[in-house]
CSV table of C-alpha atoms in Angstrom, one decimal:
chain,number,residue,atom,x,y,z
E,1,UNK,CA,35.0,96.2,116.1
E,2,UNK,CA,31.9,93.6,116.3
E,3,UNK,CA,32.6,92.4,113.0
E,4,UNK,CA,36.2,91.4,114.4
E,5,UNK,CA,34.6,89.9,117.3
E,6,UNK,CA,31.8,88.0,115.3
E,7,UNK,CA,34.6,87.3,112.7
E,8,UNK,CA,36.7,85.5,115.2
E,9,UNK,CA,33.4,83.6,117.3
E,10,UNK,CA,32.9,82.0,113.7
E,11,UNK,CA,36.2,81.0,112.8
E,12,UNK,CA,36.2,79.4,116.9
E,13,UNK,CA,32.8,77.9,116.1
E,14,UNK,CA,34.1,76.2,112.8
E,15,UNK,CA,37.2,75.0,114.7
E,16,UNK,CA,34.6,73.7,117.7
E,17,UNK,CA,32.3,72.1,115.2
E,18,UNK,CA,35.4,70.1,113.7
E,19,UNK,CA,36.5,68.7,116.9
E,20,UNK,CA,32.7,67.1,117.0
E,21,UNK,CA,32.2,66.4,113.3
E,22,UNK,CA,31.8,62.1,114.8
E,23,UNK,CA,29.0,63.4,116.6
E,24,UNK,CA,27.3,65.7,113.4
E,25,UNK,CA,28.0,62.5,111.1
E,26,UNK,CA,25.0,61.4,113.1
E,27,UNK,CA,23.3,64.3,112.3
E,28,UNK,CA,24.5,64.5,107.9
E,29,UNK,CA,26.4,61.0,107.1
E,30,UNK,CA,28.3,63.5,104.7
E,31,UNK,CA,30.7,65.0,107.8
E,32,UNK,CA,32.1,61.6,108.1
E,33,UNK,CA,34.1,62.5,104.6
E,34,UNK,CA,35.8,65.2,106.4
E,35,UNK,CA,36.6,62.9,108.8
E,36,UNK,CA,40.0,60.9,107.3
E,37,UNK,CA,41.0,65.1,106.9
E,38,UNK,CA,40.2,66.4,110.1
E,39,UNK,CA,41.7,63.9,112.2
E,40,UNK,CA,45.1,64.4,111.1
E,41,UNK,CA,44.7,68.1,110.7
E,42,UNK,CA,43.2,68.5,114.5
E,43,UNK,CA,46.6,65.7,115.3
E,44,UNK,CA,49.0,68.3,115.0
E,45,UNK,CA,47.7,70.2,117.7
E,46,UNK,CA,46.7,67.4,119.9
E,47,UNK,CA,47.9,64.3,120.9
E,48,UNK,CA,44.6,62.6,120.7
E,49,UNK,CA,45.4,59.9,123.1
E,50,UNK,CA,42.2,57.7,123.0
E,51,UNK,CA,41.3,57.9,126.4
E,52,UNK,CA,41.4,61.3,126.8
E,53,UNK,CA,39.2,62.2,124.3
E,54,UNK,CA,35.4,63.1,125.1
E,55,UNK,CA,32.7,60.6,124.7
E,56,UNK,CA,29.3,61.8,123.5
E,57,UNK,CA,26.8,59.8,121.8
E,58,UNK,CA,28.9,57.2,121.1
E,59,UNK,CA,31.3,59.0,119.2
E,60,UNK,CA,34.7,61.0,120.2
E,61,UNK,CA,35.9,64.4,119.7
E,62,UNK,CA,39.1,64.7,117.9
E,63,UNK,CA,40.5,66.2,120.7
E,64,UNK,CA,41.6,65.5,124.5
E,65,UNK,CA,39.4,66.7,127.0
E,66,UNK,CA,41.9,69.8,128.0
E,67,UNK,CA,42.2,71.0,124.0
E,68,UNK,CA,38.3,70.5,123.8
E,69,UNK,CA,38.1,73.1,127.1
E,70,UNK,CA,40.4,75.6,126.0
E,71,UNK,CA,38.2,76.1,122.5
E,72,UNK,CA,34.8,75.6,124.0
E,73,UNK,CA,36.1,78.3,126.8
E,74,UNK,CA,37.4,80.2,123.2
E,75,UNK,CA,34.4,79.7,121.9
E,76,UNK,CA,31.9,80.8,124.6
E,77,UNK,CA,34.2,84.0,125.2
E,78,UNK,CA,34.2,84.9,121.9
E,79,UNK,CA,30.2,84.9,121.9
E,80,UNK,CA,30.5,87.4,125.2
E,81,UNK,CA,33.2,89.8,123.4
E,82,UNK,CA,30.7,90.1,120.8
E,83,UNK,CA,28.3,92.0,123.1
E,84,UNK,CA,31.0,93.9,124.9
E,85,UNK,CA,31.3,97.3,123.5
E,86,UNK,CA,34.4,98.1,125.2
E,87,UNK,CA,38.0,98.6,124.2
E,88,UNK,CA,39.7,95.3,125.4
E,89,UNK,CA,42.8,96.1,127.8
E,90,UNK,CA,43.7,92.9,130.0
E,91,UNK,CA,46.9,92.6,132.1
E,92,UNK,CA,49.2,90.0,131.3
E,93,UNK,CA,49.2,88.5,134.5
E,94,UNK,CA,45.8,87.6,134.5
E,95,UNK,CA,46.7,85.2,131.2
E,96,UNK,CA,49.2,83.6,133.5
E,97,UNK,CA,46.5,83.3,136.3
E,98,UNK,CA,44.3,81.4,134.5
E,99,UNK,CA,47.0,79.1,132.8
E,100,UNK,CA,48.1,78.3,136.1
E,101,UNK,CA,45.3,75.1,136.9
E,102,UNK,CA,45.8,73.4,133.6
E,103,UNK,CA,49.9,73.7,134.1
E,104,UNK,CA,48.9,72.5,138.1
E,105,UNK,CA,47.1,69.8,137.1
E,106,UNK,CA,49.1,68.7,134.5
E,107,UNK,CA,52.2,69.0,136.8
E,108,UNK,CA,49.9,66.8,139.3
E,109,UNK,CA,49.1,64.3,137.1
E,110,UNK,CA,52.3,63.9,135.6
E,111,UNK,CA,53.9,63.6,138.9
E,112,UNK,CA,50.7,61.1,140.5
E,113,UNK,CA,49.7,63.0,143.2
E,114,UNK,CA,45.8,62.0,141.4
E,115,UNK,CA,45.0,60.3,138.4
E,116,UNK,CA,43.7,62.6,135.0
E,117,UNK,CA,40.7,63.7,135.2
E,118,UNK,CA,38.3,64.6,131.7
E,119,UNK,CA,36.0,66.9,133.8
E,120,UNK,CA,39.3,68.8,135.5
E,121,UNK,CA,41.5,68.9,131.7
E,122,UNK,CA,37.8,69.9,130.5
E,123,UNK,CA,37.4,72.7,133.4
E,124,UNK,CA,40.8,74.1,133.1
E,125,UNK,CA,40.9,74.3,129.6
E,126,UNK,CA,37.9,76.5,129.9
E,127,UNK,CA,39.3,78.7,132.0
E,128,UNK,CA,42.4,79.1,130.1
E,129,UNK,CA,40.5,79.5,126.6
E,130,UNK,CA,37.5,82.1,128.2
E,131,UNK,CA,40.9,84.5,129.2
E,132,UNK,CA,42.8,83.6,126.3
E,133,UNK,CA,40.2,84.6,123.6
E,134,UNK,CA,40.2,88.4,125.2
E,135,UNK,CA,43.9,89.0,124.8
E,136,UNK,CA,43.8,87.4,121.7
E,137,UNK,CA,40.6,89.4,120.6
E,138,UNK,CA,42.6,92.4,122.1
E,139,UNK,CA,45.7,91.6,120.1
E,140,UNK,CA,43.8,91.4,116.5
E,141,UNK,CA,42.6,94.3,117.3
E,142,UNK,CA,45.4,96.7,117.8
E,143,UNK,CA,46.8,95.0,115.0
E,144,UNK,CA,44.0,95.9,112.6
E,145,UNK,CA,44.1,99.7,114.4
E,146,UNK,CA,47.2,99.9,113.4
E,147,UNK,CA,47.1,98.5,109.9
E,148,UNK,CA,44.2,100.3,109.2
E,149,UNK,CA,44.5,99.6,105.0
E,150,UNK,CA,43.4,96.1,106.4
E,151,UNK,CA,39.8,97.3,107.4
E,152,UNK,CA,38.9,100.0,105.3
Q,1,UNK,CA,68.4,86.4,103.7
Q,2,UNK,CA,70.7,86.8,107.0
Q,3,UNK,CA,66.8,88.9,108.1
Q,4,UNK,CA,65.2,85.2,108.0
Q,5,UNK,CA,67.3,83.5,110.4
Q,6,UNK,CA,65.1,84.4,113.6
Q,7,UNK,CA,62.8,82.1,111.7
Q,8,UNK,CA,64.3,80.2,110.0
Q,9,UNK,CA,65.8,78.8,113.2
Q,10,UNK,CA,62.8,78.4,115.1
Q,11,UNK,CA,60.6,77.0,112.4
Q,12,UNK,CA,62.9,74.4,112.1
Q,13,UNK,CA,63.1,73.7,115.6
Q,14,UNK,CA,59.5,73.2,115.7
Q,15,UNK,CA,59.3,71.3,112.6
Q,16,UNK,CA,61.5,68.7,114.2
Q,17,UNK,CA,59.6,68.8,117.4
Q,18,UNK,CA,56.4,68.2,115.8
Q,19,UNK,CA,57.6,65.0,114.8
Q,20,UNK,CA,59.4,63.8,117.7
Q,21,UNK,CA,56.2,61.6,119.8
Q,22,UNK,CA,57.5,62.3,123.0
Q,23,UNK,CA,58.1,66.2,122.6
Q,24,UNK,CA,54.5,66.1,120.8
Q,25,UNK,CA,52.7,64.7,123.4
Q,26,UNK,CA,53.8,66.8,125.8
Q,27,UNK,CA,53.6,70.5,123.9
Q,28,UNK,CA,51.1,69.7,121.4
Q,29,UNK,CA,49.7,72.7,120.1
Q,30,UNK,CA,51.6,74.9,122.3
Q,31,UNK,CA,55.1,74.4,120.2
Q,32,UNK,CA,54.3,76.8,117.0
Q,33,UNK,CA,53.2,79.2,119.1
Q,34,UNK,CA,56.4,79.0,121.7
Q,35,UNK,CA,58.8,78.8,118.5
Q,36,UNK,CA,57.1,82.3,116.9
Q,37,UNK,CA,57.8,83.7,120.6
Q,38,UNK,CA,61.4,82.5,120.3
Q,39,UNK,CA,61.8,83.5,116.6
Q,40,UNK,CA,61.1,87.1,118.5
Q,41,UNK,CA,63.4,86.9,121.1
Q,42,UNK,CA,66.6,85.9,118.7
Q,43,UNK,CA,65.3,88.4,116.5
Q,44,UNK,CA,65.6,90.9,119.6
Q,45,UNK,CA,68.7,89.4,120.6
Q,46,UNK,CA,70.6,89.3,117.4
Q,47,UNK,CA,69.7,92.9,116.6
Q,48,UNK,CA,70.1,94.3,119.7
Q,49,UNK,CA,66.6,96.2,119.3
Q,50,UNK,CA,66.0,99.0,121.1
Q,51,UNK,CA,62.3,100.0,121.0
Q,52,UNK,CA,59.7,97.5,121.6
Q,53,UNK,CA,58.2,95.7,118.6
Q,54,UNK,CA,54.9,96.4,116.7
Q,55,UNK,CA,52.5,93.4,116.9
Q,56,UNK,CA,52.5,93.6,113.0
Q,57,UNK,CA,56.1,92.4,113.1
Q,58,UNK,CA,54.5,89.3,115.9
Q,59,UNK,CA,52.1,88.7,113.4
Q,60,UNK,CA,54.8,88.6,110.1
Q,61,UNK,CA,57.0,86.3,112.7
Q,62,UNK,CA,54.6,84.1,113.6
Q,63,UNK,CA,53.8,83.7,110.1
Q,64,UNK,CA,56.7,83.1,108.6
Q,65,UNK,CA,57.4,80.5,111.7
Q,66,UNK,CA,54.4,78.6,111.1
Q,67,UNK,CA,55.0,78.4,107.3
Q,68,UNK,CA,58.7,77.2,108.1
Q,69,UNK,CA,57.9,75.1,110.6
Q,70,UNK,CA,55.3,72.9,108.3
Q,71,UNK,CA,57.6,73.1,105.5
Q,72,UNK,CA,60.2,71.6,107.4
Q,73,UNK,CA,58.1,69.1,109.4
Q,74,UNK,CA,56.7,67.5,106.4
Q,75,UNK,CA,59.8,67.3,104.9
Q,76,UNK,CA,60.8,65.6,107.9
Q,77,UNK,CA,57.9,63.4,108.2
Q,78,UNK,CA,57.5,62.6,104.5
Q,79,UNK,CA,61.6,61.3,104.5
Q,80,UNK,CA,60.9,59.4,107.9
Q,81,UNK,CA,58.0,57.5,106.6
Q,82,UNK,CA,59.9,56.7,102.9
Q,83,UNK,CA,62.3,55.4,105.1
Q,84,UNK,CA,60.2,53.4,107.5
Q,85,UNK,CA,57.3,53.0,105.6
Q,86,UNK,CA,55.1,54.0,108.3
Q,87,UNK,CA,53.4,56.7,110.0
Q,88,UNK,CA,50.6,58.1,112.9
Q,89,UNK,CA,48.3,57.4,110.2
Q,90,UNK,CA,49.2,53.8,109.4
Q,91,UNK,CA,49.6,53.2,113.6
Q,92,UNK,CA,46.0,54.7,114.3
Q,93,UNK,CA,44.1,52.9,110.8
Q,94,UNK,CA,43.3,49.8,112.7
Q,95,UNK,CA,41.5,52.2,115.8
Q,96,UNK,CA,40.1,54.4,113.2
Q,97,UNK,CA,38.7,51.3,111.3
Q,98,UNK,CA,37.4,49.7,114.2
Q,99,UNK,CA,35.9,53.1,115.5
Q,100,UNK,CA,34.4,53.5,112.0
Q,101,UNK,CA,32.8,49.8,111.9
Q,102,UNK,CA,30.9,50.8,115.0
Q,103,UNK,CA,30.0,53.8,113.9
Q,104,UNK,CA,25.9,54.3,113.4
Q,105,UNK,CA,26.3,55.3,109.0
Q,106,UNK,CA,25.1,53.2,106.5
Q,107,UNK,CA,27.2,50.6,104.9
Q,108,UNK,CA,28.1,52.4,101.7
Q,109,UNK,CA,29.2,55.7,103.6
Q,110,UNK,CA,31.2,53.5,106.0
Q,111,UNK,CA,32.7,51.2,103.3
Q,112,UNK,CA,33.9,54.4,100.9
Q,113,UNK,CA,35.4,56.5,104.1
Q,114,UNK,CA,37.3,53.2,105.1
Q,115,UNK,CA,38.4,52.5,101.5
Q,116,UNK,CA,39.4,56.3,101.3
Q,117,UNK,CA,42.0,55.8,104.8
Q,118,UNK,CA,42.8,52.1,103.1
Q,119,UNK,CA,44.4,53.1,100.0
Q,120,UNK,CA,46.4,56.1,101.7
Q,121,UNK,CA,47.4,53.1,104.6
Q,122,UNK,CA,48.3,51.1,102.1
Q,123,UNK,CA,50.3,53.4,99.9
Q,124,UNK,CA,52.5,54.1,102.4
Q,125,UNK,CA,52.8,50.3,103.6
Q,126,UNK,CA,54.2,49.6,100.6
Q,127,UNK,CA,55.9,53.0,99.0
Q,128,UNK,CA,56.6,54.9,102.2
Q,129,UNK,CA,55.0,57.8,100.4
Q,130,UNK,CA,51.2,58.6,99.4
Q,131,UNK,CA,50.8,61.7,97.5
Q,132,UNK,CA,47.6,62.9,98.2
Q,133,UNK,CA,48.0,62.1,102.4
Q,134,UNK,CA,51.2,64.1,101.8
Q,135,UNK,CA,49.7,66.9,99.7
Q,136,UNK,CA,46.5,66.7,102.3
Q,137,UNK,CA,49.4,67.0,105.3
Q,138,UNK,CA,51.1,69.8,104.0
Q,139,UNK,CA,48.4,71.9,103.0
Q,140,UNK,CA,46.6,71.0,106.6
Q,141,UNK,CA,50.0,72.2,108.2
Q,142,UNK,CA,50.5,75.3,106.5
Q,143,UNK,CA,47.0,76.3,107.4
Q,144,UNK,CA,47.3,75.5,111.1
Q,145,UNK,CA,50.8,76.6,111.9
Q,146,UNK,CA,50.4,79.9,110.3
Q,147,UNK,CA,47.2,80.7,112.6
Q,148,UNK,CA,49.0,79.0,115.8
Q,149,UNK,CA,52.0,81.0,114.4
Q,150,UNK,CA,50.1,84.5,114.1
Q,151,UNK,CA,48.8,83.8,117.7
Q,152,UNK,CA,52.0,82.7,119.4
Q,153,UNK,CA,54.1,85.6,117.1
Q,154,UNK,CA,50.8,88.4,119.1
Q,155,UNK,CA,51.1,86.7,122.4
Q,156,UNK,CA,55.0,86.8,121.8
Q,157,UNK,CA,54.9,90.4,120.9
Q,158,UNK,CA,52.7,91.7,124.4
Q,159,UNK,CA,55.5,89.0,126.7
Q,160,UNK,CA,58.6,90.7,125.1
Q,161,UNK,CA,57.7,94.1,125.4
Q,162,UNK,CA,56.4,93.7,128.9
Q,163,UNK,CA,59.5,92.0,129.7
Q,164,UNK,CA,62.3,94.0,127.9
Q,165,UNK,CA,60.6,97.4,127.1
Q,166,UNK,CA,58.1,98.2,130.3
Q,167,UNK,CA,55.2,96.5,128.6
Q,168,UNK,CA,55.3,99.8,126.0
């Protein structure tokens, strides 16, 4: 079960660390290469309007500010599950639950009852993402139980 | 072949909405997963099932949606750009230049990764079609759909059978 869960926190960490691969050019000039790639790849699930995106160190993520929240929130429950032991068993309502800010504050936005906010799209992204990673985690799970020629 | 056209249906849905700008924008990555969901339900529907389904079968839907869908929306995409001879690509090179000029690299790394996104640019300025951005695109797709597929086609599986079958 924690190689599942370590299995998945990589393959969220590798999808995190694409979204910043501007800002780890600064680190290796050798990630701007994957650049030209990644920016179309991380487009088709993002709209990457520019001023949504998330400024740090003078570069921009290659997503929007909501997208970037629900991986990072992936991403840091992902690292939890990996120390969590238990059987995962989450009702769906709770996955609705913490949907419901991001699809509020779209709705608000959308309709101009406030203007977009990075930090809000960034906060109930996280929220979404941190919930979403344990039914998915719960999901991958029960479907290696039960295809267990997968695992052994 | 009659087995396929749960999927067939809703990867081509999806591989037309993933073109349309408007429909994008909006969805964005949530349309894979909400066309693996509905390859589900029309699969429920059509056959009139009557136990709940396995989340292996989520995961072969989704799957098989994702794969559809990025066969069909590059096919889209590829005939709508030979046609107009441009694309998100060509609309975003002059950001995407401008962002690279500022960007802190040395003038060799800068000049080669612009020359790179130049050629593709130009390639489909003039030919409407650039075989390794379409190659690049389709092998991208395939790779992402199928995951958002497998997720959406699991996610699909626990909505469906708490919805039709008492969340069995």
């Amino acid at each position: 079960m924690k190689k599942v869960r370590l299995l998945i926190f990589l393959l969220i960490l590798v999808w995190n660390l694409g979204n910043f691969i501007q800002a780890l050019a600064l680190l290796n000039h050798i990630f701007l290469f994957a650049f030209p790639v990644l920016k179309p790849t991380y487009h088709l699930v993002c709209h990457q309007q520019p001023d949504k995106l998330i400024h740090i160190f003078g570069t921009s993520t290659l997503l929007c500010a909501r997208c970037t929240g629900i991986y990072l929130g992936g991403l840091a429950g992902a690292f939890a599950l990996i120390f969590t032991g238990r059987k995962l068993s989450l009702p769906t309502k709770y996955l609705l639950y913490s949907s419901l800010p991001m699809f509020l504050d779209v709705g608000f936005v959308m309709l101009g009852v406030y203007s977009y906010s990075k930090l809000i799209a960034l906060l109930t992204g996280l929220l979404l993402g941190s919930v979403g990673i344990v039914y998915l985690t719960e999901l991958i799970e029960k479907f290696l139980s039960q295809n267990r020629s997968f695992t052994e | 072949m009659k087995r396929l056209y749960p999927v067939l249906i809703a990867g081509f849905s999806a591989g037309v909405f993933e073109i349309v700008p408007m429909a994008k924008s909006l969805s964005c990555c949530l349309i894979i997963p909400t066309a693996a969901l509905f390859a589900l339900y029309l699969e429920m529907k059509s056959t009139n099932r009557p136990e709940p389904f396995d989340i292996s079968i989520g995961v072969r839907f989704g799957l098989l949606t994702g794969i559809f869908a990025a066969l069909f929306g590059v096919t889209i995409e590829t005939i709508v750009t030979l046609i107009t001879k441009t694309n998100d690509l060509v609309e975003s090179f002059p950001q995407m230049q401008q962002m690279l000029e500022t960007f802190p690299v040395d003038k060799m790394t800068r000049s080669e990764v612009v020359g790179m996104l130049k050629t593709v640019a130009e390639q489909i300025r003039t030919a409407g079609f650039a075989p390794l951005y379409t190659f690049a695109l389709l092998v991208n797709t395939l790779i992402v759909n199928s995951i958002f597929g497998i997720i959406g086609g699991m996610i699909g599986v626990k909505l469906l059978n708490n919805k039709y079958y008492g969340g069995k």
